[in-house]
mmCIF file of C-alpha atoms in Angstrom:
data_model
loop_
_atom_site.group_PDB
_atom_site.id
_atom_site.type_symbol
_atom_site.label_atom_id
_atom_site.label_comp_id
_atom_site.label_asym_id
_atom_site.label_seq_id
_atom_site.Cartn_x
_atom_site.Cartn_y
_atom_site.Cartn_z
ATOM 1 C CA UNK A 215 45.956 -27.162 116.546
ATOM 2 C CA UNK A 216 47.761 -23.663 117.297
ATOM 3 C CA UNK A 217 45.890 -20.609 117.445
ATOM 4 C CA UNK A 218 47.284 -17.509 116.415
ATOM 5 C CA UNK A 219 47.823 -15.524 119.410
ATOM 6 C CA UNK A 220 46.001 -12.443 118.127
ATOM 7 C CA UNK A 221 42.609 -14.693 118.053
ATOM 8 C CA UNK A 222 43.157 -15.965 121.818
ATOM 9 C CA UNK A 223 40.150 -14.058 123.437
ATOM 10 C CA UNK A 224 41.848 -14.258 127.259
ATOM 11 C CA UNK A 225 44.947 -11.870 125.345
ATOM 12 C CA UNK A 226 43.047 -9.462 124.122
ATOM 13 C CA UNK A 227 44.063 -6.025 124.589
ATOM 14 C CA UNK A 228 47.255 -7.558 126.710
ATOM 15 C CA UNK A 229 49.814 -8.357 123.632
ATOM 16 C CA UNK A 230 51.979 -6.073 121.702
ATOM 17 C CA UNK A 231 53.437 -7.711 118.529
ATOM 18 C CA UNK A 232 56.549 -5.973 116.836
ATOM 19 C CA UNK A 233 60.129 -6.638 115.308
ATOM 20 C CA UNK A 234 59.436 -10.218 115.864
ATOM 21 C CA UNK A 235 58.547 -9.250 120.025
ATOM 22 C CA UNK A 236 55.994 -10.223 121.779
ATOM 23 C CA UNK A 237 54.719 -8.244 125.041
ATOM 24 C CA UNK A 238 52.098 -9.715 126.979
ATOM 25 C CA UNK A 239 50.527 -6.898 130.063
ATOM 26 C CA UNK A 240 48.902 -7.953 133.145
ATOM 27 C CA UNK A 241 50.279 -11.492 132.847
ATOM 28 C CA UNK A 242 47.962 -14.099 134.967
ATOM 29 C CA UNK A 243 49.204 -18.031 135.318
ATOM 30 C CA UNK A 244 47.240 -19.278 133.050
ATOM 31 C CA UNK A 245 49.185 -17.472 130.139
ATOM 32 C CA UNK A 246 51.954 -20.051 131.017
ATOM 33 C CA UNK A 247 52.558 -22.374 128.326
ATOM 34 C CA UNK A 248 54.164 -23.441 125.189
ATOM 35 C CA UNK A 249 54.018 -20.361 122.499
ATOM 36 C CA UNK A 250 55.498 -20.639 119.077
ATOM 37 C CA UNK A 251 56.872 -18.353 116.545
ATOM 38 C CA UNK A 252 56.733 -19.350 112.960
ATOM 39 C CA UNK A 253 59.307 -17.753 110.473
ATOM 40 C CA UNK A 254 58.811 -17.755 106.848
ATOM 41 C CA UNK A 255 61.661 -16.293 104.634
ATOM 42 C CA UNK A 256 61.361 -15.235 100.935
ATOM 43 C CA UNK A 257 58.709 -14.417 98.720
ATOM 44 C CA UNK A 258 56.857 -18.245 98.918
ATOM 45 C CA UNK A 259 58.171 -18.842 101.977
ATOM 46 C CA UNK A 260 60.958 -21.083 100.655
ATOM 47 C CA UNK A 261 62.822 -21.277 104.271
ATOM 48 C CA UNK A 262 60.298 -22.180 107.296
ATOM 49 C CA UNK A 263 61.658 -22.030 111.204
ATOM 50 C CA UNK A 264 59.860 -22.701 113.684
ATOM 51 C CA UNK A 265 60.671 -21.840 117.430
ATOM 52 C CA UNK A 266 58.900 -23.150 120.415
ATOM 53 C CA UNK A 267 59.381 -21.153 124.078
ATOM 54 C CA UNK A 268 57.736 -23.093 126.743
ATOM 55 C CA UNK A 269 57.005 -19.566 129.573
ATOM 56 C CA UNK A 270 56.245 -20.698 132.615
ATOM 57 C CA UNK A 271 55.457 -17.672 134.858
ATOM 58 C CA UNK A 272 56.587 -16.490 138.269
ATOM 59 C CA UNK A 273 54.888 -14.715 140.432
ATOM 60 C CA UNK A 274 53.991 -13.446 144.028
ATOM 61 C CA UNK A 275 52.329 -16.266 146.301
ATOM 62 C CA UNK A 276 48.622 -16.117 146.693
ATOM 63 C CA UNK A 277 45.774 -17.884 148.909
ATOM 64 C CA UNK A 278 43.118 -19.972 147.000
ATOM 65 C CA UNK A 279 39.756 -20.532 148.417
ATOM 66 C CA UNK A 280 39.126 -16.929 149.056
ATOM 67 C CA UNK A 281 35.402 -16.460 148.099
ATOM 68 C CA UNK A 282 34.711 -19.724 150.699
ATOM 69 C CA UNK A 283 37.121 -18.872 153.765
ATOM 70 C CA UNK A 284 35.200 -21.904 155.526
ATOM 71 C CA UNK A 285 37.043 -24.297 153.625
ATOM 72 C CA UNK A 286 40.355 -23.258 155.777
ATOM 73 C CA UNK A 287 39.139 -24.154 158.782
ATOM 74 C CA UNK A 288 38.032 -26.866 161.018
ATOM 75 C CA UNK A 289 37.217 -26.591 164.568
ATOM 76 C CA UNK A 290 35.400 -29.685 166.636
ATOM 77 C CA UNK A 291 35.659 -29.897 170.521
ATOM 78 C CA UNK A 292 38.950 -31.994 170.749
ATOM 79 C CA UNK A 293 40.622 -30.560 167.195
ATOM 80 C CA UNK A 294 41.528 -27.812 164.955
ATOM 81 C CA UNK A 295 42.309 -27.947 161.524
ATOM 82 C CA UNK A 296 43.647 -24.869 159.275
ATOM 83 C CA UNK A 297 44.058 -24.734 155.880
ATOM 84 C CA UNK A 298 46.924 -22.716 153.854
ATOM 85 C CA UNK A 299 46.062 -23.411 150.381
ATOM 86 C CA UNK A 300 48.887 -21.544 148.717
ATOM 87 C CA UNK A 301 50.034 -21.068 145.015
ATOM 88 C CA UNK A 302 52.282 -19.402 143.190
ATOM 89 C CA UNK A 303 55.733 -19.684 141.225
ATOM 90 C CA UNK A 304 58.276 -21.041 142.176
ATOM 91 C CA UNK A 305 56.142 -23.425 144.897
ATOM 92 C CA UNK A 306 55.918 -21.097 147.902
ATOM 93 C CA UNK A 307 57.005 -22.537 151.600
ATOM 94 C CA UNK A 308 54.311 -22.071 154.129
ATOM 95 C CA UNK A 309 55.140 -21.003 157.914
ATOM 96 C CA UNK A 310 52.646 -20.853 160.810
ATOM 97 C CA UNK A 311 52.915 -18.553 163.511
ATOM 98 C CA UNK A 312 50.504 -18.239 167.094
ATOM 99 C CA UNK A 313 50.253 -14.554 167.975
ATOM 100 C CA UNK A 314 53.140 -13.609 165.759
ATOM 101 C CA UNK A 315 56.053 -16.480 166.883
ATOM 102 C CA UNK A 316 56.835 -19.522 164.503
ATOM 103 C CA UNK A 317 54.906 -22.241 165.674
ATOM 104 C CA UNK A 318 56.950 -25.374 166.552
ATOM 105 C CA UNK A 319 55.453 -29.081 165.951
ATOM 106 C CA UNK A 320 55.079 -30.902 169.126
ATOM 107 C CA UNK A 321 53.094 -34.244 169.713
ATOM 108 C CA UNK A 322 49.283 -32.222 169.041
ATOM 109 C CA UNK A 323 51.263 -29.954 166.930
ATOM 110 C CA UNK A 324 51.912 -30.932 163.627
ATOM 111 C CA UNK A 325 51.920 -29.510 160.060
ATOM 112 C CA UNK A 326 51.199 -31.470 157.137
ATOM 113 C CA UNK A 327 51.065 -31.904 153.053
ATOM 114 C CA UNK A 328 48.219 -29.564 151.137
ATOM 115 C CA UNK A 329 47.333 -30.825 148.041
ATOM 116 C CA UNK A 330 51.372 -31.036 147.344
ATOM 117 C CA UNK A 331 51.647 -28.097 149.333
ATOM 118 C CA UNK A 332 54.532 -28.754 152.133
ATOM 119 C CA UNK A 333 52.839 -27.312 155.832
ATOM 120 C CA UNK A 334 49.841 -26.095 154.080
ATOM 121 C CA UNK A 335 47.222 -27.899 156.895
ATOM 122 C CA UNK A 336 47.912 -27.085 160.870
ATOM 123 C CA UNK A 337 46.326 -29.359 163.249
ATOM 124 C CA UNK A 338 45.964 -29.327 166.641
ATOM 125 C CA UNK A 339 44.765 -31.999 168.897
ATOM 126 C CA UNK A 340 43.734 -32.215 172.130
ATOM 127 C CA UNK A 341 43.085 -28.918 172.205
ATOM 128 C CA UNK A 342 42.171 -26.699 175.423
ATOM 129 C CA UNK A 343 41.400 -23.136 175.964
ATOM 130 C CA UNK A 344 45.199 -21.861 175.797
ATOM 131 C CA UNK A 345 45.553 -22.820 171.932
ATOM 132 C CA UNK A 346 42.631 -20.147 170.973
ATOM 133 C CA UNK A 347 43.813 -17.068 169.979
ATOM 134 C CA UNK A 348 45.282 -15.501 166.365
ATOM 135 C CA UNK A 349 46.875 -17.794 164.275
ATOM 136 C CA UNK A 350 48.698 -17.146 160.657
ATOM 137 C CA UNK A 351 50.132 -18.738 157.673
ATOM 138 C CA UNK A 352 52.653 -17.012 155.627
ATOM 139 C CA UNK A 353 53.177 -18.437 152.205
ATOM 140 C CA UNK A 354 56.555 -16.992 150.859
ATOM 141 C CA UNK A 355 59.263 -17.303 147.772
ATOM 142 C CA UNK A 356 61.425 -14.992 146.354
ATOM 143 C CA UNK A 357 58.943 -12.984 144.372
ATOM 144 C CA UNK A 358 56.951 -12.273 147.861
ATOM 145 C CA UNK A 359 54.607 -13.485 150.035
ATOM 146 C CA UNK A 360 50.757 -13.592 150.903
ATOM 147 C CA UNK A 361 49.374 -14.195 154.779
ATOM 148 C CA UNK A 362 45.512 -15.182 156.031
ATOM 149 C CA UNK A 363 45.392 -14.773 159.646
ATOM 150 C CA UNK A 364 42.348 -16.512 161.724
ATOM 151 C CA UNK A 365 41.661 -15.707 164.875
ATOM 152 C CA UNK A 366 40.585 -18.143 166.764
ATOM 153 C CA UNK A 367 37.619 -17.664 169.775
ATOM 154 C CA UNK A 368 36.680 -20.554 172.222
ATOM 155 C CA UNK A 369 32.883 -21.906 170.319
ATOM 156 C CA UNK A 370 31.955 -22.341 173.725
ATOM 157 C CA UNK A 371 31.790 -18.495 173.907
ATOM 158 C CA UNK A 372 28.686 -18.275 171.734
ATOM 159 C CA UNK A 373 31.208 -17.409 168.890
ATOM 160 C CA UNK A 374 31.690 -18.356 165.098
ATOM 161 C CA UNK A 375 35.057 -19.274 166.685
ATOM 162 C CA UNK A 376 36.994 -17.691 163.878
ATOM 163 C CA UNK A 377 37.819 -14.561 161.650
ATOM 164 C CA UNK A 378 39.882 -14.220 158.176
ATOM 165 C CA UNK A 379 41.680 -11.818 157.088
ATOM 166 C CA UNK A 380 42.944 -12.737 153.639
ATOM 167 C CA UNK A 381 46.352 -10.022 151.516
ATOM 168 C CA UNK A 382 46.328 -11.492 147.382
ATOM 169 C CA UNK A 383 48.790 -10.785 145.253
ATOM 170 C CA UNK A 384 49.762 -11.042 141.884
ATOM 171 C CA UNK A 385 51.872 -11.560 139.123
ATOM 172 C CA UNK A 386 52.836 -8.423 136.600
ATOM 173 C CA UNK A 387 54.540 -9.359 133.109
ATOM 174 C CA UNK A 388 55.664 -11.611 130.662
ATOM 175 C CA UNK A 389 58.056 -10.386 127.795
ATOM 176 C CA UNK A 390 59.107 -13.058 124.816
ATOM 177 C CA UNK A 391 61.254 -12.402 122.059
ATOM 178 C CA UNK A 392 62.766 -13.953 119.552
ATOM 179 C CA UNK A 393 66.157 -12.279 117.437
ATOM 180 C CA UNK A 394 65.839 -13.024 113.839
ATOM 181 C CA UNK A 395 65.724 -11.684 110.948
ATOM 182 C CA UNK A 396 62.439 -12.385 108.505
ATOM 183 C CA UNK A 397 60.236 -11.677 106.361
ATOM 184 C CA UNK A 398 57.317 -12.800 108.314
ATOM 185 C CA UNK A 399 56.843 -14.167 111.316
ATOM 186 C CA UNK A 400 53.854 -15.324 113.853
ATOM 187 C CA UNK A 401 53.502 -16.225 117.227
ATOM 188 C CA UNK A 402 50.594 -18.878 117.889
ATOM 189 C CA UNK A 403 50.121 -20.501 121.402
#
């Protein structure tokens, strides 16, 4: 079951096919994936080859969970709890910082595993007034980075206790090509 990539609805109006190219614009990760090119030579097609390029897409680190910013937080009287949920390709590394310096585990101090994500969750325990204030994660890899900040107010002050600030960013292109010469060819994913 291949479709022909000209009938995938998501690629519409983002694929250039030519001399045996393809050109995919405004490439998202979900184009990742195994495509195929099919390559038929004489008249009845007397010589078949068939190519398969798995693409797997790079691109810029992002933060998931933006439309629910509540998710990457929680605060209780004794704890706090926030939440990095990072993506991108390669895996990003995420760093915390406290009012712009690294922060450094200690024994209430630690950073853990986010679904597979290494130091995606901060938690703090035992916490007192000194550990409010702004917070950050930076999720980073060689293509870029993406931040959410938090700033963190004391609840006993009557506030929320916390603020988001969220930077997205995302990947560009994808080209594939194949050098052959054919009669006909076609690309299905």
């Amino acid at each position: 079951g291949t479709v022909p990539i000209t009938e995938i609805p998501d690629l519409k109006g983002r694929i250039e096919i030519g001399n045996d190219t393809v050109s995919i614009r405004d490439t998202k990760i979900s184009d990742s994936g195994v495509y195929t090119c099919r390559i038929q030579i004489g008249p009845s097609a007397e010589l078949n080859q068939i190519f398969d390029e798995n693409v797997t897409l790079q691109g810029k680190p992002y933060i998931m969970n933006l439309n629910n910013p509540e998710m990457n937080k929680q605060i209780t009287n004794t704890s706090i709890v926030l939440k990095c949920p990072a993506g991108g390709q390669p895996v990003p590394e995420v760093f915390w910082f406290r009012d712009g310096d690294v922060i450094e585990q200690s024994n209430r101090i630690s950073m853990t595993a986010l679904n597979g994500q290494q130091s995606g969750q901060l938690e703090i325990i035992n916490t007192t007034k000194s550990d409010f204030g702004q917070y950050s994660c930076s999720a980073e890899n060689y293509m870029g980075k993406a931040s959410l900040k938090f700033e963190l107010v004391d609840p006993s002050l009557g506030n929320s206790g916390m603020k988001h600030n969220f930077f997205l960013l995302q990947p560009s292109s994808v080209l594939l090509y194949i050098s052959v010469v054919a009669i006909t060819s076609s690309w299905t994913r």
